[in-house]
CSV table of C-alpha atoms in Angstrom, one decimal:
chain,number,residue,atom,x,y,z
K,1,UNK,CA,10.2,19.8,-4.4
K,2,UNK,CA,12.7,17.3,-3.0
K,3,UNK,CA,13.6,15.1,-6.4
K,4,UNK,CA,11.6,14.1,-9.2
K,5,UNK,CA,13.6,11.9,-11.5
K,6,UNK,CA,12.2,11.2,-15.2
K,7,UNK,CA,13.0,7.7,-16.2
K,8,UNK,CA,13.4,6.4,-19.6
K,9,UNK,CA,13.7,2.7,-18.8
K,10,UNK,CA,14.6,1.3,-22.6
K,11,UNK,CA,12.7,-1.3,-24.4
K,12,UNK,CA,11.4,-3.3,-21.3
K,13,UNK,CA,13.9,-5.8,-20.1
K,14,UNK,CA,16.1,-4.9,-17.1
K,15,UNK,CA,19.5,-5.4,-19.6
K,16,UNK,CA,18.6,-2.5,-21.9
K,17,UNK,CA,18.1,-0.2,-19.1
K,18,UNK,CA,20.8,2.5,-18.4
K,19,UNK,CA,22.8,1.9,-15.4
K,20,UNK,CA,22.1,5.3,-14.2
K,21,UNK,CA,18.5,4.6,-15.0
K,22,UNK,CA,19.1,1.6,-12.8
K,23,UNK,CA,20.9,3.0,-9.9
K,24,UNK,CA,18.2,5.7,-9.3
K,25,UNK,CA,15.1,3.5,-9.3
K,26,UNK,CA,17.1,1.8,-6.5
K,27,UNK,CA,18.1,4.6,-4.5
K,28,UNK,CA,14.7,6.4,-5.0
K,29,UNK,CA,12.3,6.4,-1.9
K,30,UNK,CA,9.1,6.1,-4.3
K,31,UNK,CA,8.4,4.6,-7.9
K,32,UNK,CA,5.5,5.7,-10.1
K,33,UNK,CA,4.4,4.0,-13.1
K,34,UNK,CA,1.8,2.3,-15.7
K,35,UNK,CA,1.4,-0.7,-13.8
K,36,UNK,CA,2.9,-3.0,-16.7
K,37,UNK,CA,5.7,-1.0,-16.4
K,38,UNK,CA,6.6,-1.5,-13.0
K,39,UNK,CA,6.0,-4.8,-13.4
K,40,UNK,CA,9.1,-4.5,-15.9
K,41,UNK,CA,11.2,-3.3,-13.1
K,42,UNK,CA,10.0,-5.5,-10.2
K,43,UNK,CA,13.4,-7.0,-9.3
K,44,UNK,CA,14.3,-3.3,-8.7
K,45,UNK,CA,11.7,-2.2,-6.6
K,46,UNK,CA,12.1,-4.6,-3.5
K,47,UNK,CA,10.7,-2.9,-0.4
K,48,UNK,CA,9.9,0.0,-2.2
K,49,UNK,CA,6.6,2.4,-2.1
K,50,UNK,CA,5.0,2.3,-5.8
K,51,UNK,CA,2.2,3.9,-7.0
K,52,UNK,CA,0.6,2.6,-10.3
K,53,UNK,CA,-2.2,3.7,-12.7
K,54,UNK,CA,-4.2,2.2,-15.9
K,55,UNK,CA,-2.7,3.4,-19.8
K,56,UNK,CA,-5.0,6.5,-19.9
K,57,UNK,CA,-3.4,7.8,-16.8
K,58,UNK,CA,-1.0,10.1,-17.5
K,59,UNK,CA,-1.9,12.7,-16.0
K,60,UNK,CA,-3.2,11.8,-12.8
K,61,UNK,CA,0.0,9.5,-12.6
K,62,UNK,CA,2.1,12.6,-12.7
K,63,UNK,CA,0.3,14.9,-10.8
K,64,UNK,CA,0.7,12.1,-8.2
K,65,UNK,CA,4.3,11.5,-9.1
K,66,UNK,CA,5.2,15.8,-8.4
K,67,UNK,CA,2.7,15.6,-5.1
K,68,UNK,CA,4.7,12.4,-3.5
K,69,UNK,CA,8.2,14.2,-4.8
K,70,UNK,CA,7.5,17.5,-2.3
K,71,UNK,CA,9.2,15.5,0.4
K,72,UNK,CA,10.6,12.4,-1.0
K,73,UNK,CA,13.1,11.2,-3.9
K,74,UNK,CA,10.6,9.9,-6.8
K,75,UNK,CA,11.0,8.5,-10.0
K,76,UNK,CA,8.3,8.5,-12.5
K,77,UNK,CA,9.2,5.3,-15.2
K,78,UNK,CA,8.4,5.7,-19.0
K,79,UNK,CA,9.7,2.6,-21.4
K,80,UNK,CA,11.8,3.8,-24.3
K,81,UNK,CA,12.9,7.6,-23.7
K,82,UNK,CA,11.6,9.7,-21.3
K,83,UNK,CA,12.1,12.2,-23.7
K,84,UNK,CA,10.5,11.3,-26.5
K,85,UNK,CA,6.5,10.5,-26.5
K,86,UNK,CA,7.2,9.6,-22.8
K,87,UNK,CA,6.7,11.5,-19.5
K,88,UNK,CA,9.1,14.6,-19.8
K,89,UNK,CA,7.3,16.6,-21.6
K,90,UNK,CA,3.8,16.5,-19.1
K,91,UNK,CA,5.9,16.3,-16.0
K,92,UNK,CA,7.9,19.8,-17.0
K,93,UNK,CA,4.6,21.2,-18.5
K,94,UNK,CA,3.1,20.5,-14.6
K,95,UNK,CA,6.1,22.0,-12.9
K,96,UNK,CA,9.0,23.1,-14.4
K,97,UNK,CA,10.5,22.5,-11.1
K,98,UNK,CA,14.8,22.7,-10.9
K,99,UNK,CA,14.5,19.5,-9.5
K,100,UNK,CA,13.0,17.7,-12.1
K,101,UNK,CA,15.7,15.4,-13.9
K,102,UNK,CA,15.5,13.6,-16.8
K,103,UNK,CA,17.0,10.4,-17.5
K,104,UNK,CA,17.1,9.2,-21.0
K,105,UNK,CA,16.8,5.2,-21.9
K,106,UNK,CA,17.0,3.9,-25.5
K,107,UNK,CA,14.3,4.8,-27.9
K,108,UNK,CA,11.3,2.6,-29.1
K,109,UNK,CA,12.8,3.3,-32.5
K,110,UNK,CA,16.2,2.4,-32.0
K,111,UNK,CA,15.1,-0.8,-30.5
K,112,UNK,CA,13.3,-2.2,-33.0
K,113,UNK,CA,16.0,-0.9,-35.4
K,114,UNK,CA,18.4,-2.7,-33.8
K,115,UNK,CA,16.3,-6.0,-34.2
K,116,UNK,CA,15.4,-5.2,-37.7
K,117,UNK,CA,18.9,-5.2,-39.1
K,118,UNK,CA,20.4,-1.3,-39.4
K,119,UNK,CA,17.3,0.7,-41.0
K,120,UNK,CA,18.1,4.2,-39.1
K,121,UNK,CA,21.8,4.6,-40.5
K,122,UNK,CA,20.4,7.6,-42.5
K,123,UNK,CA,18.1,10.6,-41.5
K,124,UNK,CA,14.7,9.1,-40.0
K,125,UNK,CA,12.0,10.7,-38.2
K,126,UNK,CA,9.7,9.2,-35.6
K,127,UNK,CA,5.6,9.8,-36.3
K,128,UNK,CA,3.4,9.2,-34.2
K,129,UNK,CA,-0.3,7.8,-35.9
K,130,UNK,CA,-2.0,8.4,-32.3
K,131,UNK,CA,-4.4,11.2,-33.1
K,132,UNK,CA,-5.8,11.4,-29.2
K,133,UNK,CA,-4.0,14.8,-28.7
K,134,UNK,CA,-2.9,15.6,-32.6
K,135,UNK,CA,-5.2,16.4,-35.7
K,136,UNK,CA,-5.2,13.4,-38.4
K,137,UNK,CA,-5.1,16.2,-40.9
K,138,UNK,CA,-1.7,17.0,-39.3
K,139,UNK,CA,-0.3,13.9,-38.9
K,140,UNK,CA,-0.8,13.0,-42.8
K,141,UNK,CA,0.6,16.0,-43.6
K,142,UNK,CA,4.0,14.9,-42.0
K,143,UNK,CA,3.5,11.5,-43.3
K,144,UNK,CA,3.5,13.1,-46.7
K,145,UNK,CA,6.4,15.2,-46.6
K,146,UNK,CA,8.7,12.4,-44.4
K,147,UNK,CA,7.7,10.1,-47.7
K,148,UNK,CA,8.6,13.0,-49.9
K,149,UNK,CA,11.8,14.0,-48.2
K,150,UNK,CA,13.3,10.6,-48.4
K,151,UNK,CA,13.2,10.1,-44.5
K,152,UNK,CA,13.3,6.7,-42.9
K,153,UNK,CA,10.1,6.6,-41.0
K,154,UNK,CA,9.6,5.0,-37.8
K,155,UNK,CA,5.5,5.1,-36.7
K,156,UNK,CA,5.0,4.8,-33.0
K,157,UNK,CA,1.3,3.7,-31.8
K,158,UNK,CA,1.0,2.4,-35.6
K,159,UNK,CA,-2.5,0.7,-35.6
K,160,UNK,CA,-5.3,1.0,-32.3
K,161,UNK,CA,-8.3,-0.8,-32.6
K,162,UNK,CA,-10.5,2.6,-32.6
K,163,UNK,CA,-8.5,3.6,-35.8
K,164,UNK,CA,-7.1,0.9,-37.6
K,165,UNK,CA,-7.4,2.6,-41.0
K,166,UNK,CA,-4.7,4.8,-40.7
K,167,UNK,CA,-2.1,2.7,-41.0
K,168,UNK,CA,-3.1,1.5,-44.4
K,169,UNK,CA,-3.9,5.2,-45.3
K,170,UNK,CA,-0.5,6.7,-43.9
K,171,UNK,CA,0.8,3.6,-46.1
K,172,UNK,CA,-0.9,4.6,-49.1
K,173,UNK,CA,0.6,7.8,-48.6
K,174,UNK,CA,4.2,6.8,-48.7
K,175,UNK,CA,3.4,4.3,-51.7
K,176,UNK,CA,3.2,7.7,-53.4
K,177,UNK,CA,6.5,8.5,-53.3
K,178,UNK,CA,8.5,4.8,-52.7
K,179,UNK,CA,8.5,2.0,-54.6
K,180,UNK,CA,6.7,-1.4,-54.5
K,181,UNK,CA,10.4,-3.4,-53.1
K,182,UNK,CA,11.1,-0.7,-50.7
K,183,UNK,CA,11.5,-2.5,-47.1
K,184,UNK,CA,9.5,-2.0,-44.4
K,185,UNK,CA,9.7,-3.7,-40.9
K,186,UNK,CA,7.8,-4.3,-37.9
K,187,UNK,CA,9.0,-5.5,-34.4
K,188,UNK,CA,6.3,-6.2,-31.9
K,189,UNK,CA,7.5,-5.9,-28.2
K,190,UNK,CA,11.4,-4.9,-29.3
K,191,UNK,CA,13.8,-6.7,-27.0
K,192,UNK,CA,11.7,-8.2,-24.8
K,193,UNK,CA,11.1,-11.9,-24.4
K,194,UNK,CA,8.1,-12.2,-26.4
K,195,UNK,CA,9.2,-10.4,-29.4
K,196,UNK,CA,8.4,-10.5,-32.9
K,197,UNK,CA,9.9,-9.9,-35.9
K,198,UNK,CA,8.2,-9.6,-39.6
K,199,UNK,CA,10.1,-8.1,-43.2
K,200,UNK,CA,8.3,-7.1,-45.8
K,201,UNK,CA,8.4,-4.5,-48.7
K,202,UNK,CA,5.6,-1.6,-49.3
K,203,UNK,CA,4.0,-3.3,-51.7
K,204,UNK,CA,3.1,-6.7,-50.2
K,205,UNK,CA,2.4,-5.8,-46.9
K,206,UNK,CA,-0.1,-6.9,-43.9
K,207,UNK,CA,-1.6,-4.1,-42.0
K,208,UNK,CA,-3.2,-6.5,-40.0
K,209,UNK,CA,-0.2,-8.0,-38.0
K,210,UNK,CA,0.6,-4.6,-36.4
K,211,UNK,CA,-0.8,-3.7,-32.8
K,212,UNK,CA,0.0,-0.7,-30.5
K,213,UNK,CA,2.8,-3.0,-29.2
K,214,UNK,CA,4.6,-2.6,-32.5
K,215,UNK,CA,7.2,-0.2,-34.4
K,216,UNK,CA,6.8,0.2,-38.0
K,217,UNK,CA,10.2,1.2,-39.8
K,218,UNK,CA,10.0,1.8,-43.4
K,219,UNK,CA,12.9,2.3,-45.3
K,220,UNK,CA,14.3,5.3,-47.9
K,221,UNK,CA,14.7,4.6,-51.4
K,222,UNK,CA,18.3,3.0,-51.0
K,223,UNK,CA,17.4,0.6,-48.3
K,224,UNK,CA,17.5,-2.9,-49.2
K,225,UNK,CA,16.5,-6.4,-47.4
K,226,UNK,CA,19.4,-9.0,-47.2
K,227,UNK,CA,19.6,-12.2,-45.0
K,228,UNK,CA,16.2,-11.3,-43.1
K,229,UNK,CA,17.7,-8.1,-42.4
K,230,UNK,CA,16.8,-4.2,-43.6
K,231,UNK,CA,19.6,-2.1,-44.4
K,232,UNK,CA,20.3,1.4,-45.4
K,233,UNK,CA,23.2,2.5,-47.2
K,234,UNK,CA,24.9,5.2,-44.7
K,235,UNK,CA,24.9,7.8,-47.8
K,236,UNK,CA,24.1,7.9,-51.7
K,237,UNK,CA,27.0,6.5,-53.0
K,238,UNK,CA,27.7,2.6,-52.3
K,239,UNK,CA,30.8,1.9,-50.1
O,1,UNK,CA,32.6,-15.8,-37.5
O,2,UNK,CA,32.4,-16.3,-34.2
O,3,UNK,CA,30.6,-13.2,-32.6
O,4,UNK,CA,30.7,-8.9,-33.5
O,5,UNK,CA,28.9,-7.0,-31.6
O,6,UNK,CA,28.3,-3.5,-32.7
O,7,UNK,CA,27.4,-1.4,-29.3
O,8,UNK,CA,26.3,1.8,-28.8
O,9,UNK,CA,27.9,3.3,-26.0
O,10,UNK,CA,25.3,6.5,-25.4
O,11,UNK,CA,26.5,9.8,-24.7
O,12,UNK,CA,30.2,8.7,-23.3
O,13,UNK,CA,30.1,8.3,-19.9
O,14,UNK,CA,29.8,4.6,-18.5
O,15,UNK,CA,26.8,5.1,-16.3
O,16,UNK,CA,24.7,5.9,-19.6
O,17,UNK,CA,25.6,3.0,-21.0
O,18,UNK,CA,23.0,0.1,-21.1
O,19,UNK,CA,23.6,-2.9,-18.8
O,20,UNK,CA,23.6,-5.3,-21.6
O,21,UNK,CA,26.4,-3.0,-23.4
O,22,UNK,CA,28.5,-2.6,-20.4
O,23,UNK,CA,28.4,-6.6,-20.1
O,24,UNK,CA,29.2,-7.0,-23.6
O,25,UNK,CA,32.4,-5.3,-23.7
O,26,UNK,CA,33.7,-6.7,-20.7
O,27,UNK,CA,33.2,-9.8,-22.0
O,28,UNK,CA,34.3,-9.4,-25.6
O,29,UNK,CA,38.5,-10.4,-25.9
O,30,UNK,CA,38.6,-7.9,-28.1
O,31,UNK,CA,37.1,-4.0,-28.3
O,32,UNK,CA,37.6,-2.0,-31.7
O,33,UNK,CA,36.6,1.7,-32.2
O,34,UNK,CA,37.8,5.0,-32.7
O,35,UNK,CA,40.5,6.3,-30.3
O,36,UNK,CA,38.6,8.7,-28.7
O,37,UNK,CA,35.5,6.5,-27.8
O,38,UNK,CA,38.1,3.2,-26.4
O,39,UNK,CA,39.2,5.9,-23.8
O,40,UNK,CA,35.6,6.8,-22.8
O,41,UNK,CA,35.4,3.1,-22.2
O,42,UNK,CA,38.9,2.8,-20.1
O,43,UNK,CA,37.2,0.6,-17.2
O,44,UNK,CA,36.2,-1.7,-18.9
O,45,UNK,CA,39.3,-2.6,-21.1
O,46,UNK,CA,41.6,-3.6,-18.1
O,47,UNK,CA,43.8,-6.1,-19.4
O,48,UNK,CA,41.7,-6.5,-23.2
O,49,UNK,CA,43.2,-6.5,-26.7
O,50,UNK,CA,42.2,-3.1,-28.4
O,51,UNK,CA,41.8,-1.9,-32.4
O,52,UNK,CA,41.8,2.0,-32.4
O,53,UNK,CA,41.5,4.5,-35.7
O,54,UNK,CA,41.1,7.7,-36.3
O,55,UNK,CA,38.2,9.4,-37.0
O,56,UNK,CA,38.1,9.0,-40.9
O,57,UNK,CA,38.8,5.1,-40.3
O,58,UNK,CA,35.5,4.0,-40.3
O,59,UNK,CA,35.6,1.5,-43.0
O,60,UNK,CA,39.4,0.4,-41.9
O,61,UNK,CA,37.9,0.3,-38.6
O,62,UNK,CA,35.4,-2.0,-39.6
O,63,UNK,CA,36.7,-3.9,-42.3
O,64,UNK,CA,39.2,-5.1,-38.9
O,65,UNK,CA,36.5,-5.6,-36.8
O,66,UNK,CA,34.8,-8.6,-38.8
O,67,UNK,CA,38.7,-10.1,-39.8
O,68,UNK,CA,39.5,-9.9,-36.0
O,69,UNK,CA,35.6,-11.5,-35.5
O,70,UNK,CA,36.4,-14.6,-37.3
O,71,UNK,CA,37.7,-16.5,-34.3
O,72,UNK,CA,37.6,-13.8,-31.2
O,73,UNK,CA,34.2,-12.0,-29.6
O,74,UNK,CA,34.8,-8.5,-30.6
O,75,UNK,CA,33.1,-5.5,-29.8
O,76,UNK,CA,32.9,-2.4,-32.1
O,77,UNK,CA,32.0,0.5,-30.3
O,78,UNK,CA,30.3,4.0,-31.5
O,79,UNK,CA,28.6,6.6,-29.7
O,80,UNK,CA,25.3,7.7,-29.5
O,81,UNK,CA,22.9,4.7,-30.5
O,82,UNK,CA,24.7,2.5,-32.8
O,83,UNK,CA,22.1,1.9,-35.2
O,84,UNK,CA,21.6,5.7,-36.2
O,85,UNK,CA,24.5,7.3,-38.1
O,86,UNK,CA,27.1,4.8,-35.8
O,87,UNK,CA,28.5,1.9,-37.5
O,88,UNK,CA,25.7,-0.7,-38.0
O,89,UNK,CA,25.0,0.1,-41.3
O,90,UNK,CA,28.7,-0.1,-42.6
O,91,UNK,CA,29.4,-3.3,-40.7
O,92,UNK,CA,26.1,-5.2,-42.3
O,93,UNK,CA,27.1,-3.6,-45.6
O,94,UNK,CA,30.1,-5.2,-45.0
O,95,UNK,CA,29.5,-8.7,-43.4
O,96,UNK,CA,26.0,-9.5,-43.0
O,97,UNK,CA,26.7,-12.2,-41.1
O,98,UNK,CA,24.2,-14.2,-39.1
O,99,UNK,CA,26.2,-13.7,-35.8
O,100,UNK,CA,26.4,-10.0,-36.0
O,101,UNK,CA,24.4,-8.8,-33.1
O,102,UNK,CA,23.3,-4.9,-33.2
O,103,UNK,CA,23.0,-3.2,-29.1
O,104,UNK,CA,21.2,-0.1,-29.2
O,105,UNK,CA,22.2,2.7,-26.8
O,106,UNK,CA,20.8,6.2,-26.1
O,107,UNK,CA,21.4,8.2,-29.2
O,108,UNK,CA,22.9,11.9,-29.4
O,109,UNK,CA,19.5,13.7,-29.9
O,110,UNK,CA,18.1,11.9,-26.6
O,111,UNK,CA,20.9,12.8,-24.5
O,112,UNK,CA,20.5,16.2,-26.2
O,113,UNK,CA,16.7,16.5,-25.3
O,114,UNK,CA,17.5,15.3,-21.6
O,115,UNK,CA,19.3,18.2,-21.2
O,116,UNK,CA,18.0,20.7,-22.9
O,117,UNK,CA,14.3,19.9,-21.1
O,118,UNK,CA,11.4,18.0,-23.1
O,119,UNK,CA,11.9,19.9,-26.7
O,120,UNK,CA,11.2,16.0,-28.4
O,121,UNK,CA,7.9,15.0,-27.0
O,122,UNK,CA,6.5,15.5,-30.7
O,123,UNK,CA,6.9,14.0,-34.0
O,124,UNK,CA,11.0,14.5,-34.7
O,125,UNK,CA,13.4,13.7,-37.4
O,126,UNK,CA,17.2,13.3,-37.3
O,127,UNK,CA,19.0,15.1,-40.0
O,128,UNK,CA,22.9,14.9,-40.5
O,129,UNK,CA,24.7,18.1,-42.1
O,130,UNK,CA,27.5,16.2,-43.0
O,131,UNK,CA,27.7,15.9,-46.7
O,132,UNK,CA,30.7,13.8,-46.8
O,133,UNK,CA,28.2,11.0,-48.5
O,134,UNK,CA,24.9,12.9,-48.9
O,135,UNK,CA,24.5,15.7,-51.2
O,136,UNK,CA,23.9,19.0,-50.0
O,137,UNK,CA,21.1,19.4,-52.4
O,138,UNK,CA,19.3,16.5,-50.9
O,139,UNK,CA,20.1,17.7,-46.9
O,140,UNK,CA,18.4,21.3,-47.8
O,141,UNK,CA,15.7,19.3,-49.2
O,142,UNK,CA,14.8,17.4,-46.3
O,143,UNK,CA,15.1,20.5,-44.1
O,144,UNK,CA,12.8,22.1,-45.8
O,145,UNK,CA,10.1,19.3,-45.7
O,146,UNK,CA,11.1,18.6,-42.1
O,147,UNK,CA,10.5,22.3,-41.4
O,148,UNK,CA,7.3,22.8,-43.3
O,149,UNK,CA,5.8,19.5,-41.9
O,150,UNK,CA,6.1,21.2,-38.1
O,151,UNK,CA,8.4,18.7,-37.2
O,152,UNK,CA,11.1,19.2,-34.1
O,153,UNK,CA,14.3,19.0,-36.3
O,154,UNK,CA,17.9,17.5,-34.4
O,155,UNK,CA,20.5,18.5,-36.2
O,156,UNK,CA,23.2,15.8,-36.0
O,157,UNK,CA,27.4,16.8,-37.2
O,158,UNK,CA,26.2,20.3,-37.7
O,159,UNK,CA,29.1,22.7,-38.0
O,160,UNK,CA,32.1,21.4,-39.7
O,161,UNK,CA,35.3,23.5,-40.2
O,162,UNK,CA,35.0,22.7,-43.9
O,163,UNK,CA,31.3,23.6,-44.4
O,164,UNK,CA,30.7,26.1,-41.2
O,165,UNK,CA,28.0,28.1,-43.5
O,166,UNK,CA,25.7,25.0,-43.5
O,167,UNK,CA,24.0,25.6,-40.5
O,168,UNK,CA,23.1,29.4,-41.5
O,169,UNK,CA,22.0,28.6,-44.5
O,170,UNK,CA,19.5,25.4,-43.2
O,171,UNK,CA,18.5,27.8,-39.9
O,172,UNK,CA,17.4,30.0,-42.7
O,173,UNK,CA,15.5,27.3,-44.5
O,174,UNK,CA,13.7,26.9,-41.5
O,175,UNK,CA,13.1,30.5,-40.7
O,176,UNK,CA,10.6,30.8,-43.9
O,177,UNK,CA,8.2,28.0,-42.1
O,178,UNK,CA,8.7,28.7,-37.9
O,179,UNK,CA,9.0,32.6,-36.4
O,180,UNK,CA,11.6,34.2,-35.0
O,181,UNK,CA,10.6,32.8,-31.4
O,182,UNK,CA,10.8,29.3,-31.9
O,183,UNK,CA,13.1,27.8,-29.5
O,184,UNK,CA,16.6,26.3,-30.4
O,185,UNK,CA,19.0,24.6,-27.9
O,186,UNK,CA,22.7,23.7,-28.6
O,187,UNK,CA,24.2,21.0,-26.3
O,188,UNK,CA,28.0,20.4,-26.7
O,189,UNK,CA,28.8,17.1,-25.1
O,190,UNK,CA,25.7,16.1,-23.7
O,191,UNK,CA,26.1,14.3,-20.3
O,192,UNK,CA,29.9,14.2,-20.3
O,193,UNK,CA,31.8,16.0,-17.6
O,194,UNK,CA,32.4,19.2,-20.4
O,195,UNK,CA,29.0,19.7,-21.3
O,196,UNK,CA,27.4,22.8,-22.4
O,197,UNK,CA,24.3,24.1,-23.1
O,198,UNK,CA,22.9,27.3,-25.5
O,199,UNK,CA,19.6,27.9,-25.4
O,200,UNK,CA,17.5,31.2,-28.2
O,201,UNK,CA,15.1,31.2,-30.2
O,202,UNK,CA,15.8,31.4,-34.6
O,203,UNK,CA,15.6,35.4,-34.3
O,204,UNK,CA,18.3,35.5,-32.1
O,205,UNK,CA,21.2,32.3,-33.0
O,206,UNK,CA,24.0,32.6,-33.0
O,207,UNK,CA,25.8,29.8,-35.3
O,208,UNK,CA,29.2,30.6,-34.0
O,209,UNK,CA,29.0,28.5,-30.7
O,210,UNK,CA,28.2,25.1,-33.0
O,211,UNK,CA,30.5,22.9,-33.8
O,212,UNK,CA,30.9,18.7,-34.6
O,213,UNK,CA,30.7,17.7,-30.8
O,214,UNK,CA,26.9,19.7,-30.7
O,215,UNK,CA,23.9,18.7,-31.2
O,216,UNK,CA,21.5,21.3,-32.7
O,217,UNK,CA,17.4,21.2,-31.7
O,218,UNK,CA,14.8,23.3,-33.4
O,219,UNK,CA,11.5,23.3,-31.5
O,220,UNK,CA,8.0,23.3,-33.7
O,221,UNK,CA,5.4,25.4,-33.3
O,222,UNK,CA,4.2,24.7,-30.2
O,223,UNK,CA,7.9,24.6,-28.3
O,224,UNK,CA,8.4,27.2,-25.9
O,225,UNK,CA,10.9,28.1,-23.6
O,226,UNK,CA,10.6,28.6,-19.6
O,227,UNK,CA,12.7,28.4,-16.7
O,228,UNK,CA,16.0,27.7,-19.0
O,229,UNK,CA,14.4,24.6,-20.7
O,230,UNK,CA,13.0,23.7,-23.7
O,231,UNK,CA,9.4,21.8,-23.7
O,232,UNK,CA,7.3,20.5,-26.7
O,233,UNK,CA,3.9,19.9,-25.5
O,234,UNK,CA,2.3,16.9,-26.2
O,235,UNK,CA,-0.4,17.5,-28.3
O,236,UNK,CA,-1.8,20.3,-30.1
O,237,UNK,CA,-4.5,21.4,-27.8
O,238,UNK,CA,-3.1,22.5,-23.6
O,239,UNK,CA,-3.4,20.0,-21.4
């Protein structure tokens, strides 16, 4: 293998990129992406060879992506991090190859988070509710102990339209163990120029606004909402 | 006030800094963070007023970021992402002024991942071993749910002078849910010209190598270790 770089481009707009992340889409000889992806990075990719597949192909798309990076410099483009729910992990599982790199960008989680106000200042997990490669049995069960263990919970791939349930039932989960009032957020399309923003607590809230485009954050037991914003206390006691 | 921006800088050296962070500080008339970060920074300050504290200034720190905010653009800078464990939180606590603006960076436990292989590609939580706010009681807790919910665990400020045994006694926490094989990597100043990396498994850690500048990463059950790197598959089933 020549170079394979694994790109973690950020939330979507060119300004939340890294500028390593930036610098070696330019110097690479070939991008590979989810074709709304590249679109993200257009401006970048000037004169460049891309090749492009449809959401359900991840595989194929790096298969493709270590087959074109024998003999040239190619970067394979994830938003968020590379490294988390993105294309590390299936790239190195392929070919652990010492020429593999991964670039990290700026989670899915800390980019709604950011929007949202500062929801993350304490321990927080990331769950995904996509049960394509995961048991639902399994991902309840870390539902359950995230809402028991006081964790700010950020849900990635929240609501699909083949299993919009969960949400509500992962919900119903944490309603177990935190209040009514405590605050939970969604950001649609974090950062980008169509973003959306909606507060609410666990006990009032709309399922039916959330979409695969969307984060869920919902806070711990000391997080409060203030000015349109949701905030959690950095420890136990109050500053 | 006229504008505080609270940036995350990512790992410490410029080129993992986002675009729109970069741009920030260099146009902010003022930058205000801890001594150690403003120097990680330098470029960019040519010729700028600066704030520095120590490390235990945080609320000083920020308390002189929103006076000095009034009537300049000022930056406050943390590492890392600065909406988890940077100073987001504390400013809003603070101020929660309508003219705060949060800018996400990549946080320690991506940069850690990056290097370490693909070790977050699964559910993950963030867990700080600092106690300085947090009870102890309530960290051991959530290590234990983290741990018996399969979850890969970062480990964030996880060796202080003061409270080295920490680590030992939450790695052995862990050890009742995960075997001896499960893969754990140490990365000291991920992505900065003094990194170093530590990668064993829970039968054979050593804790002594940890200290505050590390970042700690427990694999779940399904992490293995090959070629030096740490990967999480995707799913539960091979792909």
């Amino acid at each position: 293998m020549k170079k394979l770089y694994v790109i973690g481009i950020g939330p979507g707009g060119l300004e939340h990129m890294t500028i390593k992340a930036k610098k070696t889409i330019e110097e690479s000889d070939i991008v590979v992406g989810y074709t709304k992806y590249l679109k993200m990075v257009e401006p970048l990719l000037e004169g460049k060879e891309t090749y492009a597949t449809g959401m359900r192909g991840e595989e194929d798309r790096c298969k493709k992506a270590i087959e074109l990076a024998q003999d040239k410099v190619v970067s394979v483009i994830s938003t968020g991090d590379s490294g988390i729910y993105g294309m590390a992990g299936l790239i190195l599982q392929l070919d652990n190859n010492a020429n593999v790199e991964i670039i990290p960008g700026v989670t899915a989680s800390s980019s709604a988070a950011s929007v949202l106000g500062a929801p993350l200042m304490h321990d927080n997990c990331n769950i995904s509710l996509s049960d394509l490669m995961t048991p639902y049995e399994a991902i309840k069960k870390r539902v359950k102990l995230a809402a028991e263990g006081d964790f700010v919970i950020s849900l990635y791939n929240p609501r699909s339209k083949g299993r919009p349930q969960y949400l509500k039932e992962c919900l119903d989960i944490v309603r177990e163990y935190r209040d009514g009032n405590t605050p939970i957020g969604v950001v649609r399309n974090a950062l980008r120029d169509d973003q959306s923003v909606h507060i609410s607590t666990l006990g009032n809230f709309d399922e039916e606004i959330v979409d695969m485009m969307s984060i869920v954050v919902i806070g711990n037991s000391n997080t409060y909402i203030e000015n349109g914003r949701i905030i959690t206390p950095r420890g136990y006691k109050i500053d």
